Tab-separated table of C-alpha atoms in Angstrom:
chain	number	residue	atom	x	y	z
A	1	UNK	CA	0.000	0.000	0.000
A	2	UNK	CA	1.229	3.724	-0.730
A	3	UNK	CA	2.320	5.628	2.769
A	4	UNK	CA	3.878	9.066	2.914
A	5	UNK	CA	6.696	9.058	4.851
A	6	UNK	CA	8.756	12.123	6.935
A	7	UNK	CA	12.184	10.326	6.742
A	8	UNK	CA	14.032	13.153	8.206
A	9	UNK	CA	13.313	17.098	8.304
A	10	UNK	CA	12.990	17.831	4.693
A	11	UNK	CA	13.039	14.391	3.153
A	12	UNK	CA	9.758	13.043	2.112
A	13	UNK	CA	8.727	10.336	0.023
A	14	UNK	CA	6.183	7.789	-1.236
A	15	UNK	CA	6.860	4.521	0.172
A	16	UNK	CA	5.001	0.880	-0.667
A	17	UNK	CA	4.447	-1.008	3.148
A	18	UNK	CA	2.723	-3.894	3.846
A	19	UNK	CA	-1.010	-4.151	4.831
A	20	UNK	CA	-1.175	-3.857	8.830
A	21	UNK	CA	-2.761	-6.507	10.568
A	22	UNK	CA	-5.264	-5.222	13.293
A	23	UNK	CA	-4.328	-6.764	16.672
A	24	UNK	CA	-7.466	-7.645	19.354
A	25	UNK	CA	-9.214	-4.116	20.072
A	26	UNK	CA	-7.941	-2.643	16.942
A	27	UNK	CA	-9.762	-1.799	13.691
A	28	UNK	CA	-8.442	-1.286	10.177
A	29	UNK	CA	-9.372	1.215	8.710
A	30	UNK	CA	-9.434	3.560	5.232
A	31	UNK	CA	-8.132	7.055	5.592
A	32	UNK	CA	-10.649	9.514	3.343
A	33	UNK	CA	-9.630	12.997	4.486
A	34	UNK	CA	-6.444	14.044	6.134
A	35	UNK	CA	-5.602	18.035	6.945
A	36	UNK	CA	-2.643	19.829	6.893
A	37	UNK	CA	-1.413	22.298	9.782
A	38	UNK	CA	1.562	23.800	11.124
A	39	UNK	CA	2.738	21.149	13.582
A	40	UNK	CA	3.109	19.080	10.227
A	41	UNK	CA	4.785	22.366	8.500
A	42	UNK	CA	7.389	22.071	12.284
A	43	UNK	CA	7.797	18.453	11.599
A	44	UNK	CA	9.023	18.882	8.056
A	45	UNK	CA	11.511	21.957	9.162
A	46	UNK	CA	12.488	19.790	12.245
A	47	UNK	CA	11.718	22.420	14.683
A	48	UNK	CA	9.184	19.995	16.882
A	49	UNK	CA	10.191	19.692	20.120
A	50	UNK	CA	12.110	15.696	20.134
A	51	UNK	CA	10.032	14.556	22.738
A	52	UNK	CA	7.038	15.162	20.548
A	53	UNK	CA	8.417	13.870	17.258
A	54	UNK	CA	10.162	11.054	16.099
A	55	UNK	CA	11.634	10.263	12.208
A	56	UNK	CA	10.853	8.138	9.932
A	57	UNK	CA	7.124	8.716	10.584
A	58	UNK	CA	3.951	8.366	8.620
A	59	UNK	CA	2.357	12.170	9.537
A	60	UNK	CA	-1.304	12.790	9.808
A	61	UNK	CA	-3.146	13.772	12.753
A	62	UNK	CA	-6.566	15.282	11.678
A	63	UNK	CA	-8.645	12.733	9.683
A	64	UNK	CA	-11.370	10.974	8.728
A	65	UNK	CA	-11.862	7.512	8.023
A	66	UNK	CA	-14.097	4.515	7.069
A	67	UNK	CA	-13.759	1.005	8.538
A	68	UNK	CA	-12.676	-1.483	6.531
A	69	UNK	CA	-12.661	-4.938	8.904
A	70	UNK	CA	-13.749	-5.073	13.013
A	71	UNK	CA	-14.862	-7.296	14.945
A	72	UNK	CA	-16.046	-4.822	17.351
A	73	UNK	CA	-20.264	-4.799	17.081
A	74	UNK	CA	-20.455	-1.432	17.496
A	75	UNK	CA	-18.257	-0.507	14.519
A	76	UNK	CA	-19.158	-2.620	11.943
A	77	UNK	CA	-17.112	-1.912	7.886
A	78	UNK	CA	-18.591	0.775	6.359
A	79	UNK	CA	-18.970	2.888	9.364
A	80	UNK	CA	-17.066	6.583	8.933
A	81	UNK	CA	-14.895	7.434	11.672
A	82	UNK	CA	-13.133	10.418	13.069
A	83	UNK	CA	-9.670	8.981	14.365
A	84	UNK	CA	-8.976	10.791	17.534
A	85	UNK	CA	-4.779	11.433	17.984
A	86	UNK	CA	-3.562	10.849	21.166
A	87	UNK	CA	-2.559	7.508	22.367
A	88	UNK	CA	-3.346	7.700	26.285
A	89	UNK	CA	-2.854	5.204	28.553
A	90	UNK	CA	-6.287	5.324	30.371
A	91	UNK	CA	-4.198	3.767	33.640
A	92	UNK	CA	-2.534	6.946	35.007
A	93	UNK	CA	-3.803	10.005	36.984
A	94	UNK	CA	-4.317	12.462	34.490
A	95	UNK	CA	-6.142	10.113	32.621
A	96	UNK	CA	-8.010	9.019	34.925
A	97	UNK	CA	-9.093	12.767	35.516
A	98	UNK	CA	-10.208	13.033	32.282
A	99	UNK	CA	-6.948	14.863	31.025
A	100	UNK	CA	-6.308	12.608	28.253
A	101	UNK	CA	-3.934	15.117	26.533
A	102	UNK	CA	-1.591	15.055	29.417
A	103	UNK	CA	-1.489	11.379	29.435
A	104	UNK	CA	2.308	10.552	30.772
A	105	UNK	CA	3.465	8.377	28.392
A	106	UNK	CA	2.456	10.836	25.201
A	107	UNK	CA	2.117	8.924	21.979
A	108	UNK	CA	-0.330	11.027	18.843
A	109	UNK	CA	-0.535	9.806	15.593
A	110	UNK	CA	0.991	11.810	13.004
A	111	UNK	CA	4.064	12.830	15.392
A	112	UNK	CA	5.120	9.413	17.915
A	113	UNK	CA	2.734	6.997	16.349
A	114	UNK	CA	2.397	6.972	11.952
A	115	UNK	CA	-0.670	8.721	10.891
A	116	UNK	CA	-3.170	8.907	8.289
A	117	UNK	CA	-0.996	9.439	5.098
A	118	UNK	CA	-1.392	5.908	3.983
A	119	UNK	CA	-3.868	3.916	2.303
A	120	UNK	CA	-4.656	1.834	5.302
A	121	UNK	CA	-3.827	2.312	8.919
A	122	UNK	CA	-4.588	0.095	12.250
A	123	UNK	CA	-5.980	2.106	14.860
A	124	UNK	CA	-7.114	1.645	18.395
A	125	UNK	CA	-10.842	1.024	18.600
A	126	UNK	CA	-11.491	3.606	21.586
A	127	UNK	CA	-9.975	6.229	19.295
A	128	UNK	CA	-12.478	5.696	16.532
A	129	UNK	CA	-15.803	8.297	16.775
A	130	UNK	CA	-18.102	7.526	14.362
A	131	UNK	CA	-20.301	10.494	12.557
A	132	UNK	CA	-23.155	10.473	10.253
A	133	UNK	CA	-22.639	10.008	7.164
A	134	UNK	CA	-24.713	13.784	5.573
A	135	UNK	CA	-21.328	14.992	7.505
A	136	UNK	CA	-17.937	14.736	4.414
A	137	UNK	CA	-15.004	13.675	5.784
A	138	UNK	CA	-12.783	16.192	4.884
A	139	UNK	CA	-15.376	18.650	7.084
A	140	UNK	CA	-15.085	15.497	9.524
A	141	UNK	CA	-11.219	15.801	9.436
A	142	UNK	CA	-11.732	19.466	10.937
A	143	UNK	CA	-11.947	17.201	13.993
A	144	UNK	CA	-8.813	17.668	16.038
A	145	UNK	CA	-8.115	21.175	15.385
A	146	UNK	CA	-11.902	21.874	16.123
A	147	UNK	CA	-11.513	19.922	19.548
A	148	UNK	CA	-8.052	22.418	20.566
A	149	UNK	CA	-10.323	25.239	19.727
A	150	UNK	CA	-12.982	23.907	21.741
A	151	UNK	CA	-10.356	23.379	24.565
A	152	UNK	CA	-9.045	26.622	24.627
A	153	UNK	CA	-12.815	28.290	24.568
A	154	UNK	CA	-14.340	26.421	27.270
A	155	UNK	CA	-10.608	27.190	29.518
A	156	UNK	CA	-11.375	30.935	28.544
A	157	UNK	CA	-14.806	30.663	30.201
A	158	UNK	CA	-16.343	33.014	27.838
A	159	UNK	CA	-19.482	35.235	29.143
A	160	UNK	CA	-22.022	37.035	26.931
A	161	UNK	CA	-21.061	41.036	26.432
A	162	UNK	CA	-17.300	40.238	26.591
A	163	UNK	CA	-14.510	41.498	24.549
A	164	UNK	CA	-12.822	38.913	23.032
A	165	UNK	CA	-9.554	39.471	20.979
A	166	UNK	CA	-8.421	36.425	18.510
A	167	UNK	CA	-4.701	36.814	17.077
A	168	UNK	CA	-4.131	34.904	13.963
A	169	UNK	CA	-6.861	33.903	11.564
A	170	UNK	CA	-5.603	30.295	10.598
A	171	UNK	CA	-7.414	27.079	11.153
A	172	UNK	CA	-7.787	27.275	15.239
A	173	UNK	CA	-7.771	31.354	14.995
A	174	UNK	CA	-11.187	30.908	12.663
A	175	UNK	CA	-12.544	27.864	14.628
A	176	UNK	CA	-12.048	30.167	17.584
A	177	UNK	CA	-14.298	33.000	16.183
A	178	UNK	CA	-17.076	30.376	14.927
A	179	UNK	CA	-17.194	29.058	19.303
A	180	UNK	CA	-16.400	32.182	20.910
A	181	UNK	CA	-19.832	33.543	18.602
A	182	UNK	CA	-22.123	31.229	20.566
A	183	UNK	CA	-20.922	33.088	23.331
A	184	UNK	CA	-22.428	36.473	22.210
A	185	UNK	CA	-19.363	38.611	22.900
A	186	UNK	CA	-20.166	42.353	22.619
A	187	UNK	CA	-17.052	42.600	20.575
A	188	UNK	CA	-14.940	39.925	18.891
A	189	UNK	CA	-11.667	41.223	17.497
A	190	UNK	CA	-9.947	39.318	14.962
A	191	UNK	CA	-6.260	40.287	14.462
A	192	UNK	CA	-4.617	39.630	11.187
A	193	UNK	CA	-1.103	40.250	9.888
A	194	UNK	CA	-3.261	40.761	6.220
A	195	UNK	CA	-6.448	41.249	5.787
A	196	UNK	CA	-6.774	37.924	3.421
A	197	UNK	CA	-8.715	36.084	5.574
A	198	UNK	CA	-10.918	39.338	7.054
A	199	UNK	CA	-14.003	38.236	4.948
A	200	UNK	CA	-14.019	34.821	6.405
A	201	UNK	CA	-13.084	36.190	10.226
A	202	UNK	CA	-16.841	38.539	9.858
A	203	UNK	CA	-18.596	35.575	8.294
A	204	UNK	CA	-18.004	33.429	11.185
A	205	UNK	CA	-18.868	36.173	13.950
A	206	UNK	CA	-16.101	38.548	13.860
A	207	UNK	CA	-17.581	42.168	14.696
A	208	UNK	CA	-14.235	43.639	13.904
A	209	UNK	CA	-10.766	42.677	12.003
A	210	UNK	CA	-7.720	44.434	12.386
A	211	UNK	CA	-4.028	44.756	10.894
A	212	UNK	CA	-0.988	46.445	11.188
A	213	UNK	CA	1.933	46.537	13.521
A	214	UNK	CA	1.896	45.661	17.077
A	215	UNK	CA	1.502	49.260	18.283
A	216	UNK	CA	-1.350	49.628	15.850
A	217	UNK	CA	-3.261	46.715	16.933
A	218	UNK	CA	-3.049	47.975	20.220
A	219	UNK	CA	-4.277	51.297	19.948
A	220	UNK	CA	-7.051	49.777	17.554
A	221	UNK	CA	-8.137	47.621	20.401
A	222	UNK	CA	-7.647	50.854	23.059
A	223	UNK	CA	-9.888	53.135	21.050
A	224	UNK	CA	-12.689	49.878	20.255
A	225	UNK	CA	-12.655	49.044	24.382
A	226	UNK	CA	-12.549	52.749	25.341
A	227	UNK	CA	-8.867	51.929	26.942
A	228	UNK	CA	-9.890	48.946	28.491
A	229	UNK	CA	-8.116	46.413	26.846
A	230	UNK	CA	-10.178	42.800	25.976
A	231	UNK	CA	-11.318	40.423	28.440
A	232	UNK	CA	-9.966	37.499	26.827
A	233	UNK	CA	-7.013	36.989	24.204
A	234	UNK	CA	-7.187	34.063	22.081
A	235	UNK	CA	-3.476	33.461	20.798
A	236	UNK	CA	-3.362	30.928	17.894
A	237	UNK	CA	-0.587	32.631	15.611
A	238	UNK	CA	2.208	30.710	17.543
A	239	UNK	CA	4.267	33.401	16.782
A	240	UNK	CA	6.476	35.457	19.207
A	241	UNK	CA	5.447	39.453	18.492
A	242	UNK	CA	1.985	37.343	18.460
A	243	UNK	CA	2.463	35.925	22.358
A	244	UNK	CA	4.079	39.886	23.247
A	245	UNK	CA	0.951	41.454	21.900
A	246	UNK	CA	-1.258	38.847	23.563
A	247	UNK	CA	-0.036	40.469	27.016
A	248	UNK	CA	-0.512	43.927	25.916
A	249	UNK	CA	-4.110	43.511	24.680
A	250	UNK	CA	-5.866	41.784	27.827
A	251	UNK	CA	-7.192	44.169	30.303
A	252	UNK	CA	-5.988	44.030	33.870
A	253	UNK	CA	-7.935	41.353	35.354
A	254	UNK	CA	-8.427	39.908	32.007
A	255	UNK	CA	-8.009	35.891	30.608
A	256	UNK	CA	-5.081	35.125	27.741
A	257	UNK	CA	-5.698	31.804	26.228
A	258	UNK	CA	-2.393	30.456	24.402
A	259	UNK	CA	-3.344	27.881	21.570
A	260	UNK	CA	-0.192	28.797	19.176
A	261	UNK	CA	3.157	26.721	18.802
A	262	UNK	CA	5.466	29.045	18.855
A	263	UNK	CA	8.382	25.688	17.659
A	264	UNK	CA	11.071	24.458	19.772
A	265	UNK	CA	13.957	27.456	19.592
A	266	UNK	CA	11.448	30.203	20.280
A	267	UNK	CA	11.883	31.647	23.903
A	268	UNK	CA	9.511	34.623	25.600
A	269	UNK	CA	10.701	37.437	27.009
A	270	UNK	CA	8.303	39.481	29.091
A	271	UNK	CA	8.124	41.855	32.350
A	272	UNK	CA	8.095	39.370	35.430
A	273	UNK	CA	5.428	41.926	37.275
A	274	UNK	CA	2.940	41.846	33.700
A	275	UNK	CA	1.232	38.706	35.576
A	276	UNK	CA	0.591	40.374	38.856
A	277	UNK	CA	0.341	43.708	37.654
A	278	UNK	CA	-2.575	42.964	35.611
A	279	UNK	CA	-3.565	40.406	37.467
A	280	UNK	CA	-3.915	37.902	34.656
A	281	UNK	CA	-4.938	34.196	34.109
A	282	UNK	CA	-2.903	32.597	30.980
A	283	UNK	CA	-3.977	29.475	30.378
A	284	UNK	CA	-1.586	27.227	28.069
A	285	UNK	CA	-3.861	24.756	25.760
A	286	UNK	CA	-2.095	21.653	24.790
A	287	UNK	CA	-4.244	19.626	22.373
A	288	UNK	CA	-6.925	18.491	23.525
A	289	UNK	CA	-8.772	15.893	25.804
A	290	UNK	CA	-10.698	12.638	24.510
A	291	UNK	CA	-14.326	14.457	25.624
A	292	UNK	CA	-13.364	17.322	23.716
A	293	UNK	CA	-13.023	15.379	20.751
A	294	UNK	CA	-16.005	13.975	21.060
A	295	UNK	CA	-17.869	17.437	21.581
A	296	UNK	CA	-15.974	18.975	18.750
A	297	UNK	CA	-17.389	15.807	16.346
A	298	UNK	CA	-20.977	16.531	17.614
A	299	UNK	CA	-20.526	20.376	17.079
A	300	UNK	CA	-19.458	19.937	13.196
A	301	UNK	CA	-22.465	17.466	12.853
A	302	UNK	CA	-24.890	19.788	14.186
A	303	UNK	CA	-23.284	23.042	12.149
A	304	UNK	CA	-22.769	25.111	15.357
A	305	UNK	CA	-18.856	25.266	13.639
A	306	UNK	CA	-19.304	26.442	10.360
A	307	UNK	CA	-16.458	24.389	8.467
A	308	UNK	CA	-16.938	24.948	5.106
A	309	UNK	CA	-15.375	27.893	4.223
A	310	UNK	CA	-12.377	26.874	5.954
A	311	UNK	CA	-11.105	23.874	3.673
A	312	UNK	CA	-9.318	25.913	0.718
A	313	UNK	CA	-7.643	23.434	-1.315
A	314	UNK	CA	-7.553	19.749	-2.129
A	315	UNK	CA	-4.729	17.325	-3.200
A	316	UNK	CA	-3.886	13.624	-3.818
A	317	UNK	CA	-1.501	11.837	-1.479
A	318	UNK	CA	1.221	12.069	-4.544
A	319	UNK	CA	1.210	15.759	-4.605
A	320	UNK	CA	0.971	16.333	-0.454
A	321	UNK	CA	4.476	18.432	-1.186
A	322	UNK	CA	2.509	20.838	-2.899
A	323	UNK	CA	0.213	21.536	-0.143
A	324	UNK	CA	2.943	21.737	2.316
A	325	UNK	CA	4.363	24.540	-0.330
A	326	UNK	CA	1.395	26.377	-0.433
A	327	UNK	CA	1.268	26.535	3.035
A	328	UNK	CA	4.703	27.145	3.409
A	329	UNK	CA	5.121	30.144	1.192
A	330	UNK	CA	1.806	32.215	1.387
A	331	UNK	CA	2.060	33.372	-2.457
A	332	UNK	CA	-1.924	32.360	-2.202
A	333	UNK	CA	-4.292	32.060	0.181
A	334	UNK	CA	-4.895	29.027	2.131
A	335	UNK	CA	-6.657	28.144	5.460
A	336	UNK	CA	-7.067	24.154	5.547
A	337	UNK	CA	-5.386	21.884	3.346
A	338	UNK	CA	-7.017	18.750	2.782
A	339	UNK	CA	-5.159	15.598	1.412
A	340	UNK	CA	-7.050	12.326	-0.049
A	341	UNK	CA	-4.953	9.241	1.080
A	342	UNK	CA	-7.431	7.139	-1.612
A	343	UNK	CA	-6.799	9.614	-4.187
């Protein structure tokens, strides 16, 4: 069968494997839709922290999937799937708490474990969610990064008549603005380093989008608050001036929430008093938790989350370097790449 394979940072290829056999409590399945996103774009530069990487590996860690033998009852062939990532143990405290994510012994497909870039793939049968059929799995694939978003709302504890500031309209920035919505925010700010992805940002909720340099997004969101500064900041850029500006833009008292990956080299450097000074809660959102996931797949099947405008552009498995190009170098715009494993 045709995998993709990360040998090393920059080195990919097209490799032929042999089926996998599924083991007792696993079920083999049929990868439809897998997205792109910029853990995979950190995995290809080699800027992933090591203990959440490992080379060769098969990436992939939002996606969609059919079954294609069980002998589990409840998930009979035929049955579409979203594969949830993370490989927790279920035996140790934070699992046991419900904190899936922070399992200790971290394994997630697409990064530790090989992921849905191949034709077929074994997977666990707890991991499997299964979704209704009206829903497409590429929308399905919207998944994971749907369940982070989720995560990161529900830690921000949104209340109706807030000001809410998201930085970076990308896949989790624009998830972001569809949940924080339900919320009915007095304002929700949408900060953009262009303006490409503005008409998508109001469509989903936004009330207002912004650009420019740091100081100008901060004075934007003095003279829109009145010189209060928002009540919660949403970071999902994962980029440093990003993280700065998230401290300057919550109000004293105020809630950051920081979704972005910022890669392994990239230290912060801020005031030691900015915490007590404003008084702040930052809340750091890693991934997400196996309820979560399950919330997220019930949100996208219901169309609280408006998906569709967020998958762009569509490739093969043979041509998965070109989305990884397009996302790389910007020349057009892109939000969610999907690739086809079948295709």
């Amino acid at each position: 069968m045709r995998t993709l394979v990360i040998e090393r940072p920059g080195h990919v290829l097209l490799q032929e494997r042999p089926i996998p056999v599924a083991q007792t409590g696993e079920v083999l399945v049929r990868p439809l839709a897998v997205g792109i996103c910029g853990s995979d774009l950190d995995l290809l530069r080699g800027t992933r922290p090591v203990e959440y990487g490992r080379y060769p590996i098969v990436p992939g860690h939002e996606w969609a999937a059919e079954i294609v033998t069980s002998s589990i009852e409840a998930l009979p062939p035929g049955t579409p799937v979203a594969v949830e990532g993370h490989h927790y143990c279920r035996m140790c405290a934070r699992c046991r708490q419900g904190a899936t994510n922070l399992c200790v012994q971290y394994d997630e497909f697409g990064f530790t474990h090989d992921g849905g870039l191949a034709e077929l793939v074994v997977v666990r049968a707890d991991l499997l969610h299964p979704f209704q059929r009206e829903l497409p799995a590429e929308y399905a694939a919207l998944t994971e990064p749907a369940a982070c978003a989720l995560h990161g709302v529900e830690s921000a504890e949104p209340r109706p008549g807030e000001t809410i500031v998201i930085i970076g309209p990308g896949t989790l920035g624009l998830l972001g603005v569809s949940l924080f919505a339900q919320y009915h925010p007095r304002r929700l700010i949408v900060v953009g380093r262009r303006a490409s992805n503005q008409e998508t940002a109001l469509a989903l909720g936004a009330t207002h989008f912004v650009t420019g340099s740091p100081w100008e997004v901060q004075q934007a969101v003095q003279e829109l608050t009145a010189g209060t500064g928002a009540d919660i900041v949403y970071e999902s850029a994962g980029q440093l001036p990003a993280l700065q500006l998230a401290f300057q833009l919550a109000r004293r008292g105020g809630r950051i929430i920081l979704e972005g990956v910022a890669g392994d080299a990239a230290t912060l450097s801020l005031p030691a008093d900015i915490f007590l000074l404003k008084d702040l809660t930052v809340h750091g959102i890693f991934a997400y938790t196996s309820t979560h996931f399950e919330q997220a797949l019930r949100l996208l099947e219901m169309g609280t989350i408006t998906f569709a405008p967020l998958v762009t552009h569509r490739f093969s498995l043979a041509h998965y370097t070109d989305g990884i190009a397009l996302l790389e170098n910007k020349q057009e715009r892109a939000i969610k790449v999907i690739i086809f494993p079948q295709q």
